[in-house]
């Protein structure tokens, strides 16, 4: 979808932190499910999975069914964003992957990986197609770095925590989401540079480059987007897990 002034007028200003450790969650939490396609004989590369997941998140947020104020997608995303922004990564193979294609969501690919981001919904009960998918076992081989050297937006993952592919995919999705929302908010207020960057990213179908910096590079860098995870899984307590820049 190509952005223009009318599109921006429909986009709320969303620039607050993702994990919201200082804000109450819903009594019945909601989450965006990220379904990673897995081929046991030929598994996808770790970084490719992270890039596909982050792109799928942004494509869902930018989808016309989300931007329309009165749509079911828009209402679901707005409710989800009013609480903690949870993302849950699961894996699906063969028929189970085919089954989740029938659920509302958006697919994205990067290199060897494909991920479907589903429209947010309650953590419980889950649709049967999602409930049968495993959260565990979302570790993919770390074969090579990103191939997207010319991507508009780059996401970095912390070198100070050993995150599984599934957890890292969720964190990459968080960083990409904040980058999209901040650029949208700035464009909405008339910032031409943000509008130009967002339009270029949109034209590139929201491709994302994921980098894994060294500890010294991470410590020295200053980025406009920083994600502090609430520490619900894999990390203990509030932890900075990912960043984004453009």
mmCIF file of C-alpha atoms in Angstrom:
data_model
loop_
_atom_site.group_PDB
_atom_site.id
_atom_site.type_symbol
_atom_site.label_atom_id
_atom_site.label_comp_id
_atom_site.label_asym_id
_atom_site.label_seq_id
_atom_site.Cartn_x
_atom_site.Cartn_y
_atom_site.Cartn_z
ATOM 1 C CA UNK A 1 0.000 0.000 0.000
ATOM 2 C CA UNK A 2 1.486 3.354 -1.039
ATOM 3 C CA UNK A 3 1.399 6.006 1.686
ATOM 4 C CA UNK A 4 0.028 9.480 1.073
ATOM 5 C CA UNK A 5 -1.369 12.308 3.182
ATOM 6 C CA UNK A 6 -4.775 10.655 3.419
ATOM 7 C CA UNK A 7 -3.225 7.412 4.639
ATOM 8 C CA UNK A 8 -1.270 9.242 7.319
ATOM 9 C CA UNK A 9 -4.417 10.955 8.591
ATOM 10 C CA UNK A 10 -5.833 7.530 9.394
ATOM 11 C CA UNK A 11 -2.776 6.347 11.291
ATOM 12 C CA UNK A 12 -2.735 7.100 15.037
ATOM 13 C CA UNK A 13 0.447 8.430 16.571
ATOM 14 C CA UNK A 14 2.008 5.338 18.107
ATOM 15 C CA UNK A 15 5.447 5.875 19.528
ATOM 16 C CA UNK A 16 5.328 4.487 23.055
ATOM 17 C CA UNK A 17 7.439 1.578 24.328
ATOM 18 C CA UNK A 18 6.444 -1.904 23.289
ATOM 19 C CA UNK A 19 6.782 -4.042 26.384
ATOM 20 C CA UNK A 20 4.946 -1.588 28.661
ATOM 21 C CA UNK A 21 6.251 -2.905 32.000
ATOM 22 C CA UNK A 22 4.820 0.216 33.646
ATOM 23 C CA UNK A 23 1.342 -0.133 32.167
ATOM 24 C CA UNK A 24 -1.311 -2.658 33.189
ATOM 25 C CA UNK A 25 -1.970 -5.501 30.816
ATOM 26 C CA UNK A 26 -5.456 -6.664 29.900
ATOM 27 C CA UNK A 27 -7.092 -8.962 32.434
ATOM 28 C CA UNK A 28 -7.332 -11.445 29.565
ATOM 29 C CA UNK A 29 -4.055 -10.845 27.666
ATOM 30 C CA UNK A 30 -3.934 -10.641 23.898
ATOM 31 C CA UNK A 31 -1.046 -11.562 21.596
ATOM 32 C CA UNK A 32 -0.014 -11.514 17.973
ATOM 33 C CA UNK A 33 0.866 -15.043 16.923
ATOM 34 C CA UNK A 34 3.881 -15.420 14.623
ATOM 35 C CA UNK A 35 3.765 -18.764 12.837
ATOM 36 C CA UNK A 36 7.122 -19.883 11.439
ATOM 37 C CA UNK A 37 7.066 -22.373 8.595
ATOM 38 C CA UNK A 38 9.375 -25.280 9.351
ATOM 39 C CA UNK A 39 10.765 -27.906 7.038
ATOM 40 C CA UNK A 40 12.470 -30.490 9.217
ATOM 41 C CA UNK A 41 14.646 -31.734 6.334
ATOM 42 C CA UNK A 42 15.667 -28.249 5.174
ATOM 43 C CA UNK A 43 15.213 -25.762 8.038
ATOM 44 C CA UNK A 44 15.321 -22.020 7.423
ATOM 45 C CA UNK A 45 18.235 -19.858 8.516
ATOM 46 C CA UNK A 46 17.906 -18.108 11.905
ATOM 47 C CA UNK A 47 18.375 -14.536 10.628
ATOM 48 C CA UNK A 48 16.020 -15.151 7.701
ATOM 49 C CA UNK A 49 13.308 -16.171 10.176
ATOM 50 C CA UNK A 50 13.805 -12.981 12.196
ATOM 51 C CA UNK A 51 13.589 -10.821 9.072
ATOM 52 C CA UNK A 52 10.487 -12.563 7.777
ATOM 53 C CA UNK A 53 8.774 -12.250 11.165
ATOM 54 C CA UNK A 54 9.562 -8.533 11.490
ATOM 55 C CA UNK A 55 8.373 -7.812 7.955
ATOM 56 C CA UNK A 56 5.151 -9.780 8.499
ATOM 57 C CA UNK A 57 4.387 -7.707 11.615
ATOM 58 C CA UNK A 58 4.781 -4.422 9.741
ATOM 59 C CA UNK A 59 2.820 -5.615 6.734
ATOM 60 C CA UNK A 60 -0.065 -6.538 9.004
ATOM 61 C CA UNK A 61 0.026 -3.118 10.697
ATOM 62 C CA UNK A 62 0.117 -1.368 7.322
ATOM 63 C CA UNK A 63 -2.574 -3.546 5.730
ATOM 64 C CA UNK A 64 -5.659 -1.648 4.578
ATOM 65 C CA UNK A 65 -7.786 -3.950 6.734
ATOM 66 C CA UNK A 66 -5.894 -2.669 9.783
ATOM 67 C CA UNK A 67 -5.833 0.987 8.779
ATOM 68 C CA UNK A 68 -9.595 1.159 8.153
ATOM 69 C CA UNK A 69 -11.022 2.544 11.397
ATOM 70 C CA UNK A 70 -14.128 0.349 11.494
ATOM 71 C CA UNK A 71 -12.623 -2.938 10.319
ATOM 72 C CA UNK A 72 -12.369 -6.072 12.441
ATOM 73 C CA UNK A 73 -8.584 -6.050 12.018
ATOM 74 C CA UNK A 74 -8.336 -2.415 13.143
ATOM 75 C CA UNK A 75 -10.414 -3.037 16.265
ATOM 76 C CA UNK A 76 -8.370 -6.123 17.161
ATOM 77 C CA UNK A 77 -5.030 -4.309 16.730
ATOM 78 C CA UNK A 78 -6.259 -1.313 18.752
ATOM 79 C CA UNK A 79 -7.380 -3.550 21.630
ATOM 80 C CA UNK A 80 -4.089 -5.467 21.573
ATOM 81 C CA UNK A 81 -2.065 -2.252 21.624
ATOM 82 C CA UNK A 82 -3.986 -0.968 24.648
ATOM 83 C CA UNK A 83 -2.285 -3.676 26.740
ATOM 84 C CA UNK A 84 1.172 -5.236 26.610
ATOM 85 C CA UNK A 85 2.321 -5.874 23.079
ATOM 86 C CA UNK A 86 2.802 -9.614 23.267
ATOM 87 C CA UNK A 87 4.043 -11.669 20.343
ATOM 88 C CA UNK A 88 4.227 -15.456 20.469
ATOM 89 C CA UNK A 89 6.276 -17.431 17.940
ATOM 90 C CA UNK A 90 5.152 -20.937 16.990
ATOM 91 C CA UNK A 91 6.217 -23.413 14.347
ATOM 92 C CA UNK A 92 4.102 -25.196 11.772
ATOM 93 C CA UNK A 93 4.828 -27.879 9.214
ATOM 94 C CA UNK A 94 2.994 -29.288 6.211
ATOM 95 C CA UNK A 95 -0.796 -29.357 6.733
ATOM 96 C CA UNK A 96 -0.606 -27.307 9.924
ATOM 97 C CA UNK A 97 1.074 -24.525 7.967
ATOM 98 C CA UNK A 98 -1.651 -24.789 5.330
ATOM 99 C CA UNK A 99 -4.330 -24.629 8.032
ATOM 100 C CA UNK A 100 -3.143 -21.311 9.481
ATOM 101 C CA UNK A 101 -3.380 -19.741 6.026
ATOM 102 C CA UNK A 102 -7.135 -19.765 6.554
ATOM 103 C CA UNK A 103 -6.807 -17.461 9.589
ATOM 104 C CA UNK A 104 -6.672 -13.671 9.254
ATOM 105 C CA UNK A 105 -3.075 -12.563 8.846
ATOM 106 C CA UNK A 106 -0.220 -11.644 6.534
ATOM 107 C CA UNK A 107 2.730 -13.678 5.220
ATOM 108 C CA UNK A 108 6.293 -12.534 4.617
ATOM 109 C CA UNK A 109 9.389 -14.264 3.282
ATOM 110 C CA UNK A 110 13.101 -13.612 3.630
ATOM 111 C CA UNK A 111 15.610 -15.893 2.005
ATOM 112 C CA UNK A 112 14.866 -19.407 3.253
ATOM 113 C CA UNK A 113 12.168 -18.371 5.744
ATOM 114 C CA UNK A 114 8.434 -17.735 5.670
ATOM 115 C CA UNK A 115 6.364 -16.423 8.583
ATOM 116 C CA UNK A 116 2.675 -15.620 8.955
ATOM 117 C CA UNK A 117 1.668 -12.886 11.418
ATOM 118 C CA UNK A 118 -1.889 -13.408 12.627
ATOM 119 C CA UNK A 119 -4.298 -10.657 13.623
ATOM 120 C CA UNK A 120 -3.988 -10.311 17.421
ATOM 121 C CA UNK A 121 -6.416 -12.156 19.649
ATOM 122 C CA UNK A 122 -6.769 -13.542 23.172
ATOM 123 C CA UNK A 123 -3.965 -15.717 24.512
ATOM 124 C CA UNK A 124 -6.731 -18.123 25.548
ATOM 125 C CA UNK A 125 -8.762 -19.616 24.113
ATOM 126 C CA UNK A 126 -6.820 -19.962 20.888
ATOM 127 C CA UNK A 127 -8.210 -21.037 17.517
ATOM 128 C CA UNK A 128 -7.700 -24.803 17.174
ATOM 129 C CA UNK A 129 -5.356 -24.251 14.211
ATOM 130 C CA UNK A 130 -3.058 -22.237 16.492
ATOM 131 C CA UNK A 131 -3.491 -24.159 19.725
ATOM 132 C CA UNK A 132 -1.979 -27.311 18.229
ATOM 133 C CA UNK A 133 1.195 -25.465 17.144
ATOM 134 C CA UNK A 134 4.217 -25.797 19.428
ATOM 135 C CA UNK A 135 5.965 -22.823 20.979
ATOM 136 C CA UNK A 136 8.956 -24.976 21.916
ATOM 137 C CA UNK A 137 11.426 -26.120 19.298
ATOM 138 C CA UNK A 138 11.531 -22.766 17.526
ATOM 139 C CA UNK A 139 15.305 -22.883 17.183
ATOM 140 C CA UNK A 140 16.670 -22.679 13.642
ATOM 141 C CA UNK A 141 20.262 -23.112 12.412
ATOM 142 C CA UNK A 142 22.478 -20.022 12.353
ATOM 143 C CA UNK A 143 23.995 -20.440 8.921
ATOM 144 C CA UNK A 144 24.665 -16.941 7.600
ATOM 145 C CA UNK A 145 24.099 -13.244 8.182
ATOM 146 C CA UNK A 146 21.483 -11.075 6.505
ATOM 147 C CA UNK A 147 21.457 -10.782 2.736
ATOM 148 C CA UNK A 148 19.414 -7.549 2.824
ATOM 149 C CA UNK A 149 22.296 -5.061 2.749
ATOM 150 C CA UNK A 150 20.174 -2.329 1.132
ATOM 151 C CA UNK A 151 17.100 -2.543 3.406
ATOM 152 C CA UNK A 152 15.604 0.757 4.576
ATOM 153 C CA UNK A 153 15.248 -0.359 8.207
ATOM 154 C CA UNK A 154 17.737 -2.396 10.220
ATOM 155 C CA UNK A 155 16.950 -4.304 13.429
ATOM 156 C CA UNK A 156 19.677 -5.303 15.885
ATOM 157 C CA UNK A 157 19.453 -8.081 18.488
ATOM 158 C CA UNK A 158 21.259 -7.882 21.811
ATOM 159 C CA UNK A 159 24.491 -9.867 22.162
ATOM 160 C CA UNK A 160 24.000 -9.976 25.937
ATOM 161 C CA UNK A 161 21.203 -12.589 25.929
ATOM 162 C CA UNK A 162 21.034 -15.979 24.245
ATOM 163 C CA UNK A 163 17.602 -15.863 22.622
ATOM 164 C CA UNK A 164 16.001 -18.763 20.782
ATOM 165 C CA UNK A 165 14.944 -18.101 17.195
ATOM 166 C CA UNK A 166 11.315 -17.828 18.289
ATOM 167 C CA UNK A 167 12.027 -15.335 21.071
ATOM 168 C CA UNK A 168 14.357 -13.323 18.839
ATOM 169 C CA UNK A 169 11.704 -13.254 16.108
ATOM 170 C CA UNK A 170 9.243 -11.707 18.554
ATOM 171 C CA UNK A 171 11.816 -9.106 19.631
ATOM 172 C CA UNK A 172 12.661 -8.260 16.019
ATOM 173 C CA UNK A 173 8.933 -7.863 15.442
ATOM 174 C CA UNK A 174 8.707 -5.465 18.398
ATOM 175 C CA UNK A 175 11.546 -3.284 17.061
ATOM 176 C CA UNK A 176 10.125 -3.228 13.544
ATOM 177 C CA UNK A 177 6.707 -2.327 14.919
ATOM 178 C CA UNK A 178 8.035 0.664 16.872
ATOM 179 C CA UNK A 179 10.067 1.825 13.855
ATOM 180 C CA UNK A 180 6.943 1.713 11.692
ATOM 181 C CA UNK A 181 4.809 3.467 14.283
ATOM 182 C CA UNK A 182 7.345 6.222 14.940
ATOM 183 C CA UNK A 183 7.854 6.905 11.254
ATOM 184 C CA UNK A 184 4.076 6.906 10.749
ATOM 185 C CA UNK A 185 3.560 9.275 13.666
ATOM 186 C CA UNK A 186 6.258 11.654 12.412
ATOM 187 C CA UNK A 187 4.875 11.588 8.869
ATOM 188 C CA UNK A 188 1.416 12.257 10.300
ATOM 189 C CA UNK A 189 2.707 15.467 11.910
ATOM 190 C CA UNK A 190 4.208 16.654 8.615
ATOM 191 C CA UNK A 191 7.823 15.501 8.839
ATOM 192 C CA UNK A 192 8.858 15.167 5.168
ATOM 193 C CA UNK A 193 11.976 13.109 5.945
ATOM 194 C CA UNK A 194 9.939 10.526 7.868
ATOM 195 C CA UNK A 195 7.341 10.456 5.098
ATOM 196 C CA UNK A 196 10.055 9.837 2.509
ATOM 197 C CA UNK A 197 11.651 7.051 4.551
ATOM 198 C CA UNK A 198 8.298 5.407 5.224
ATOM 199 C CA UNK A 199 7.311 5.595 1.569
ATOM 200 C CA UNK A 200 10.629 4.068 0.489
ATOM 201 C CA UNK A 201 10.197 1.280 3.043
ATOM 202 C CA UNK A 202 6.666 0.649 1.883
ATOM 203 C CA UNK A 203 7.780 0.505 -1.759
ATOM 204 C CA UNK A 204 10.370 -2.072 -0.683
ATOM 205 C CA UNK A 205 7.541 -4.154 0.848
ATOM 206 C CA UNK A 206 8.886 -3.491 4.354
ATOM 207 C CA UNK A 207 12.002 -5.614 3.965
ATOM 208 C CA UNK A 208 14.156 -5.578 7.091
ATOM 209 C CA UNK A 209 17.800 -6.300 7.697
ATOM 210 C CA UNK A 210 18.652 -8.053 10.975
ATOM 211 C CA UNK A 211 22.117 -7.592 12.434
ATOM 212 C CA UNK A 212 23.804 -9.343 15.340
ATOM 213 C CA UNK A 213 26.292 -6.774 16.702
ATOM 214 C CA UNK A 214 29.220 -7.529 18.982
ATOM 215 C CA UNK A 215 29.045 -6.474 22.629
ATOM 216 C CA UNK A 216 31.255 -3.464 21.927
ATOM 217 C CA UNK A 217 29.194 -2.390 18.918
ATOM 218 C CA UNK A 218 25.963 -2.732 20.913
ATOM 219 C CA UNK A 219 27.348 -0.759 23.839
ATOM 220 C CA UNK A 220 28.639 2.064 21.655
ATOM 221 C CA UNK A 221 25.619 2.517 19.392
ATOM 222 C CA UNK A 222 22.724 4.927 19.875
ATOM 223 C CA UNK A 223 19.547 3.972 18.026
ATOM 224 C CA UNK A 224 16.167 5.735 17.742
ATOM 225 C CA UNK A 225 14.255 2.576 18.677
ATOM 226 C CA UNK A 226 15.080 0.484 21.729
ATOM 227 C CA UNK A 227 12.912 -2.409 22.927
ATOM 228 C CA UNK A 228 12.832 -3.351 26.598
ATOM 229 C CA UNK A 229 11.208 -6.748 27.004
ATOM 230 C CA UNK A 230 9.049 -7.261 30.077
ATOM 231 C CA UNK A 231 10.849 -10.511 30.911
ATOM 232 C CA UNK A 232 7.890 -12.866 30.606
ATOM 233 C CA UNK A 233 9.903 -15.598 28.841
ATOM 234 C CA UNK A 234 13.606 -16.463 28.346
ATOM 235 C CA UNK A 235 14.974 -13.233 29.855
ATOM 236 C CA UNK A 236 14.863 -12.365 33.524
ATOM 237 C CA UNK A 237 13.210 -9.042 34.283
ATOM 238 C CA UNK A 238 13.144 -5.971 32.040
ATOM 239 C CA UNK A 239 15.856 -6.458 29.395
ATOM 240 C CA UNK A 240 16.797 -4.441 26.327
ATOM 241 C CA UNK A 241 16.551 -7.028 23.571
ATOM 242 C CA UNK A 242 16.425 -5.247 20.224
ATOM 243 C CA UNK A 243 16.869 -1.938 18.481
ATOM 244 C CA UNK A 244 16.010 -0.427 15.115
ATOM 245 C CA UNK A 245 17.289 2.389 12.944
ATOM 246 C CA UNK A 246 16.862 3.687 9.406
#
